[in-house]
CSV table of C-alpha atoms in Angstrom, one decimal:
chain,number,residue,atom,x,y,z
A,7,MET,CA,123.9,84.9,107.9
A,8,ASP,CA,122.0,81.7,107.7
A,9,SER,CA,122.8,79.3,104.9
A,10,ILE,CA,120.6,76.4,103.6
A,11,ASN,CA,120.6,74.0,100.7
A,12,LEU,CA,117.4,74.0,98.7
A,13,PHE,CA,117.0,72.0,95.4
A,14,GLY,CA,120.7,72.1,94.9
A,15,TYR,CA,121.0,75.8,95.4
A,16,LYS,CA,123.0,77.2,98.3
A,17,LEU,CA,120.7,79.9,99.7
A,18,THR,CA,122.2,82.5,102.0
A,19,SER,CA,119.5,84.7,103.5
A,20,CYS,CA,119.5,88.0,105.3
A,21,LEU,CA,116.6,90.3,106.0
A,22,HIS,CA,116.7,94.1,106.4
A,23,VAL,CA,113.4,95.4,107.7
A,24,ASN,CA,112.1,99.0,107.5
A,25,LEU,CA,108.6,100.3,108.2
A,26,ASN,CA,108.0,100.8,104.4
A,27,MET,CA,110.4,98.4,103.0
A,28,GLN,CA,112.0,95.0,103.5
A,29,ILE,CA,115.1,93.6,101.8
A,30,LYS,CA,115.9,89.9,101.6
A,31,THR,CA,119.2,88.7,100.1
A,32,THR,CA,119.8,85.2,98.7
A,33,THR,CA,122.5,83.6,96.7
A,34,GLU,CA,121.7,81.2,93.9
A,35,ASP,CA,124.9,79.6,92.5
A,36,LYS,CA,127.1,82.6,91.6
A,37,PHE,CA,124.3,85.1,91.7
A,38,HIS,CA,123.7,87.4,94.7
A,39,ILE,CA,120.0,88.4,94.6
A,40,ILE,CA,118.6,91.4,96.5
A,41,GLU,CA,114.8,91.2,96.8
A,42,ILE,CA,113.1,94.5,97.6
A,43,TYR,CA,109.6,94.5,99.1
A,44,GLY,CA,107.6,97.7,99.4
A,45,ASP,CA,108.6,101.3,98.9
A,46,VAL,CA,112.2,102.7,98.5
A,47,ASP,CA,112.0,106.3,99.4
A,48,ALA,CA,114.2,108.9,101.2
A,49,SER,CA,113.4,107.1,104.5
A,50,SER,CA,114.3,103.5,103.4
A,51,SER,CA,116.9,103.9,100.7
A,52,ILE,CA,119.8,103.7,103.2
A,53,LYS,CA,119.0,100.0,103.8
A,54,LEU,CA,119.0,99.3,100.1
A,55,ASP,CA,122.4,101.1,99.8
A,56,GLN,CA,123.7,99.0,102.6
A,57,SER,CA,122.6,95.8,100.9
A,58,VAL,CA,124.3,96.8,97.6
A,59,GLU,CA,127.5,97.8,99.5
A,60,ASP,CA,127.5,94.5,101.4
A,61,ALA,CA,127.2,92.5,98.2
A,62,VAL,CA,130.2,94.4,96.6
A,63,LYS,CA,132.3,94.1,99.8
A,64,GLU,CA,131.6,90.3,99.9
A,65,GLY,CA,133.1,90.1,96.4
A,66,PHE,CA,130.0,89.0,94.4
A,67,LYS,CA,130.6,89.5,90.6
A,68,ASP,CA,127.0,88.9,89.6
A,69,ILE,CA,124.4,91.0,91.5
A,70,LEU,CA,120.7,90.9,90.6
A,71,VAL,CA,118.0,93.0,92.1
A,72,ASP,CA,114.5,91.4,92.2
A,73,CYS,CA,112.0,94.3,91.9
A,74,SER,CA,108.9,92.0,91.5
A,75,ASN,CA,107.6,93.3,94.9
A,76,LEU,CA,108.9,96.8,94.6
A,77,ASN,CA,105.9,99.1,94.8
A,78,TYR,CA,107.5,102.5,94.6
A,79,ILE,CA,110.9,104.1,94.1
A,80,SER,CA,111.9,107.8,94.6
A,81,SER,CA,115.0,109.6,93.5
A,82,ALA,CA,116.7,108.3,96.7
A,83,GLY,CA,116.3,104.8,95.4
A,84,LEU,CA,117.5,105.7,91.9
A,85,GLY,CA,120.5,107.4,93.6
A,86,VAL,CA,121.5,104.2,95.2
A,87,PHE,CA,121.9,102.4,91.9
A,88,MET,CA,123.4,105.5,90.1
A,89,SER,CA,126.1,105.9,92.8
A,90,HIS,CA,127.4,102.4,92.2
A,91,ILE,CA,127.5,102.3,88.4
A,92,GLU,CA,131.2,103.4,88.3
A,93,GLU,CA,132.1,100.9,90.9
A,94,PHE,CA,130.4,98.1,89.1
A,95,LYS,CA,132.4,99.0,86.0
A,96,GLU,CA,135.7,99.2,87.9
A,97,LYS,CA,135.2,95.9,89.6
A,98,GLU,CA,133.7,94.2,86.6
A,99,ILE,CA,130.5,93.4,88.4
A,100,CYS,CA,127.5,92.3,86.4
A,101,PHE,CA,124.6,94.2,87.9
A,102,ALA,CA,121.0,93.9,86.7
A,103,LEU,CA,117.4,94.6,87.8
A,104,PHE,CA,114.5,92.5,86.9
A,105,GLY,CA,110.7,92.2,87.5
A,106,LEU,CA,109.9,95.9,87.5
A,107,SER,CA,106.3,96.9,87.3
A,108,PRO,CA,105.4,99.4,84.5
A,109,LYS,CA,105.0,102.3,86.9
A,110,VAL,CA,108.4,101.6,88.6
A,111,LYS,CA,110.2,101.1,85.3
A,112,ASN,CA,108.7,104.4,84.1
A,113,VAL,CA,110.5,106.2,86.9
A,114,PHE,CA,113.9,104.9,85.6
A,115,GLU,CA,112.8,105.9,82.0
A,116,ILE,CA,112.0,109.5,83.0
A,117,LEU,CA,115.7,110.1,83.6
A,118,GLY,CA,117.0,107.7,80.9
A,119,LEU,CA,118.4,105.3,83.5
A,120,ASP,CA,116.9,102.4,81.6
A,121,LYS,CA,119.7,103.0,79.1
A,122,LEU,CA,122.4,103.1,81.8
A,123,LEU,CA,121.4,100.2,83.9
A,124,GLN,CA,120.6,96.6,82.8
A,125,ILE,CA,116.8,96.2,83.3
A,126,LEU,CA,115.3,92.8,82.4
A,127,ASP,CA,111.8,91.4,82.6
A,128,THR,CA,112.7,88.1,84.3
A,129,LYS,CA,115.2,86.6,86.6
A,130,GLN,CA,116.2,84.1,83.9
A,131,GLU,CA,116.9,86.9,81.4
A,132,ALA,CA,119.0,88.7,84.1
A,133,LYS,CA,121.0,85.6,84.7
A,134,GLU,CA,121.7,85.2,81.0
A,135,ILE,CA,123.1,88.7,80.5
A,136,LYS,CA,126.8,87.7,80.9
A,137,ASP,CA,126.3,84.8,78.5
A,138,LYS,CA,125.0,87.2,75.9
A,139,GLU,CA,127.8,89.6,76.5
A,140,VAL,CA,130.4,86.9,76.0
A,141,LYS,CA,128.8,85.7,72.7
B,204,MET,CA,87.3,121.0,95.3
B,205,VAL,CA,90.6,121.4,97.3
B,206,HIS,CA,92.0,118.4,99.1
B,207,TYR,CA,94.0,119.4,102.1
B,208,TYR,CA,96.6,117.5,104.2
B,209,LYS,CA,98.9,118.6,107.0
B,210,VAL,CA,101.9,116.7,108.3
B,211,ASN,CA,104.8,117.4,110.6
B,212,CYS,CA,108.3,117.1,109.3
B,213,VAL,CA,109.1,113.5,110.1
B,214,ARG,CA,110.7,111.2,107.6
B,215,ASP,CA,108.2,108.4,108.0
B,216,ASN,CA,105.4,110.8,107.1
B,217,LEU,CA,106.5,110.6,103.5
B,218,ARG,CA,104.5,107.4,103.2
B,219,LEU,CA,101.4,109.1,104.6
B,220,ILE,CA,101.9,111.9,102.1
B,221,ARG,CA,102.1,109.4,99.2
B,222,GLU,CA,98.9,107.7,100.5
B,223,PHE,CA,97.1,111.0,100.6
B,224,VAL,CA,98.0,112.0,97.1
B,225,THR,CA,97.2,108.5,95.8
B,226,VAL,CA,93.8,108.5,97.4
B,227,VAL,CA,93.0,112.0,95.9
B,228,LEU,CA,94.2,111.0,92.4
B,229,ARG,CA,92.5,107.6,92.4
B,230,ASN,CA,89.1,109.3,91.8
B,231,LEU,CA,90.4,110.9,88.6
B,232,SER,CA,90.7,109.0,85.3
B,233,LEU,CA,94.4,108.7,85.4
B,234,SER,CA,96.6,105.7,84.6
B,235,GLU,CA,98.6,104.0,87.3
B,236,ILE,CA,101.8,105.4,85.7
B,237,GLU,CA,100.4,108.9,85.7
B,238,VAL,CA,99.3,108.6,89.4
B,239,ASN,CA,102.7,107.3,90.4
B,240,GLN,CA,104.5,110.2,88.6
B,241,LEU,CA,102.4,112.8,90.4
B,242,VAL,CA,102.8,111.0,93.7
B,243,LEU,CA,106.6,110.9,93.1
B,244,ALA,CA,106.7,114.7,92.3
B,245,VAL,CA,105.0,115.6,95.5
B,246,ASP,CA,107.1,113.1,97.5
B,247,GLU,CA,110.3,114.6,96.1
B,248,VAL,CA,109.4,118.1,97.1
B,249,CYS,CA,108.2,117.1,100.5
B,250,SER,CA,111.3,114.9,101.2
B,251,ASN,CA,113.6,117.8,100.4
B,252,LEU,CA,111.7,120.1,102.7
B,253,ILE,CA,111.4,117.6,105.5
B,254,ILE,CA,114.9,116.3,105.4
B,255,TYR,CA,117.1,119.2,104.2
B,256,SER,CA,115.1,122.3,105.2
B,257,HIS,CA,113.8,121.0,108.5
B,258,ASN,CA,116.2,118.2,109.5
B,259,CYS,CA,113.2,115.9,110.2
B,260,ASP,CA,112.2,118.2,113.1
B,261,PRO,CA,108.6,117.3,114.1
B,262,ASN,CA,107.9,120.8,115.3
B,263,TYR,CA,107.7,122.0,111.7
B,264,PHE,CA,104.8,121.3,109.4
B,265,LEU,CA,104.0,121.0,105.7
B,266,GLU,CA,100.5,121.7,104.2
B,267,ILE,CA,99.5,120.1,100.9
B,268,ASN,CA,96.6,121.3,98.7
B,269,ILE,CA,95.5,119.4,95.6
B,270,GLU,CA,92.9,121.0,93.4
B,271,ASP,CA,91.3,119.6,90.3
B,272,GLN,CA,90.8,122.7,88.1
B,273,SER,CA,88.9,120.9,85.3
B,274,GLY,CA,91.6,119.7,83.0
B,275,LYS,CA,94.5,120.8,85.2
B,276,LEU,CA,95.7,119.7,88.6
B,277,LEU,CA,97.2,122.2,91.0
B,278,PHE,CA,99.5,121.0,93.7
B,279,GLU,CA,100.6,123.3,96.5
B,280,ILE,CA,103.1,122.5,99.2
B,281,ILE,CA,103.1,125.2,101.8
B,282,ASP,CA,106.0,125.6,104.2
B,283,LYS,CA,105.7,128.4,106.8
B,284,ASP,CA,109.3,128.2,107.9
B,285,ALA,CA,111.5,127.2,104.9
B,286,ASP,CA,114.0,129.5,103.3
B,287,ASN,CA,112.9,130.6,99.8
B,288,PHE,CA,114.2,128.4,97.0
B,289,ASN,CA,114.9,130.3,93.8
B,290,MET,CA,113.5,128.0,91.1
B,291,THR,CA,114.7,130.4,88.3
B,292,GLU,CA,118.3,129.8,89.4
B,293,TYR,CA,118.0,126.1,89.3
B,294,LYS,CA,120.1,124.4,86.7
B,295,GLU,CA,119.5,120.8,85.9
B,296,PRO,CA,122.6,118.7,86.6
B,297,LYS,CA,124.0,116.2,84.0
B,298,ILE,CA,123.2,112.6,84.8
B,299,ALA,CA,126.7,111.6,83.5
B,300,ASN,CA,128.3,113.9,86.1
B,301,ILE,CA,126.2,112.5,89.0
B,302,ILE,CA,127.2,109.0,88.0
B,303,LYS,CA,130.9,109.9,87.6
B,304,GLU,CA,130.9,111.7,91.0
B,305,ARG,CA,129.1,108.7,92.5
B,306,ARG,CA,126.5,111.0,94.1
B,307,LYS,CA,123.4,109.5,95.7
B,308,GLY,CA,121.4,112.6,95.4
B,309,GLY,CA,120.7,115.3,92.8
B,310,VAL,CA,117.9,114.0,90.6
B,311,GLY,CA,114.8,114.7,92.8
B,312,LEU,CA,114.1,118.1,91.4
B,313,MET,CA,115.0,116.9,87.9
B,314,LEU,CA,112.2,114.3,88.2
B,315,VAL,CA,109.7,117.0,89.5
B,316,ASN,CA,110.5,119.2,86.5
B,317,ARG,CA,110.1,116.5,84.0
B,318,ILE,CA,106.9,115.2,85.4
B,319,MET,CA,105.1,118.5,86.0
B,320,ASP,CA,104.1,121.1,83.4
B,321,SER,CA,105.0,124.0,85.6
B,322,VAL,CA,106.9,124.3,88.9
B,323,GLU,CA,107.3,127.6,90.8
B,324,VAL,CA,108.2,128.6,94.3
B,325,ALA,CA,106.5,131.7,95.6
B,326,VAL,CA,106.8,133.5,98.9
B,327,GLU,CA,103.5,134.8,100.1
B,328,ASP,CA,102.7,136.0,103.6
B,329,GLN,CA,106.1,134.8,104.8
B,330,ARG,CA,105.2,131.3,103.6
B,331,SER,CA,107.1,129.4,100.9
B,332,ILE,CA,104.7,127.8,98.5
B,333,TRP,CA,105.7,125.2,95.9
B,334,ARG,CA,103.1,125.4,93.2
B,335,MET,CA,103.0,122.7,90.5
B,336,THR,CA,100.6,122.1,87.8
B,337,LYS,CA,99.8,119.2,85.5
B,338,LYS,CA,97.4,119.0,82.6
B,339,ILE,CA,95.2,116.0,82.7
B,340,VAL,CA,93.2,114.5,79.9
B,341,ALA,CA,89.7,113.1,80.8
B,342,SER,CA,89.2,109.6,79.5
């Protein structure tokens, strides 16, 4: 993976490309950020799962998923996040999603996953979760 | 008016199916969230048939009909070669169990059931037909 310094942040970048979806990963301080572009469906969810698994294997304790450019998510995408919830608890990983459009957030709400996953409006709010938990 | 689309069972065609449903529904007075839900329901059924029933074999086809029945939308997904799925025997799994077992699948049909007003699977002329309806409110 390439690593650059930008405005004091160490950015490590990696790109997974799929016909419908792209994933870009970066690190900002202690935060590992997975940016999703396009559609996560039964065809592309494997790449998303791989990105989450890689982040866990690399030992990140603060993983954020940037959904600002996520256009669509199906059950396959929800399944990726659901299948890691127990592991996040076990390994004390702070995991949050942010920047979801109303239609994408609605898909999480249909199954009540908005109550089981940390879903925030902005990256800053997602970064501040741990601080709030400590207080 | 019935809108018709036919695709072969290739995983990448899920995107084309979603585009077809979106274009059809765009002409109706539905919100972006409602359109997305209906696209999702069709996508879930089609992905199950393409991936699990036909192993992404391009020699098999799905046909999709969407009909606006004034106040109600009828979605039909027709599969000439799938085994019949008995919808009456389907029991919704518990989300807590799926999470505990770390399963990646199991919520697709749950989404379909929660989005649509009715879901049935019929066998007619040796074809398996997923028939789903949704009431719509004209705005």
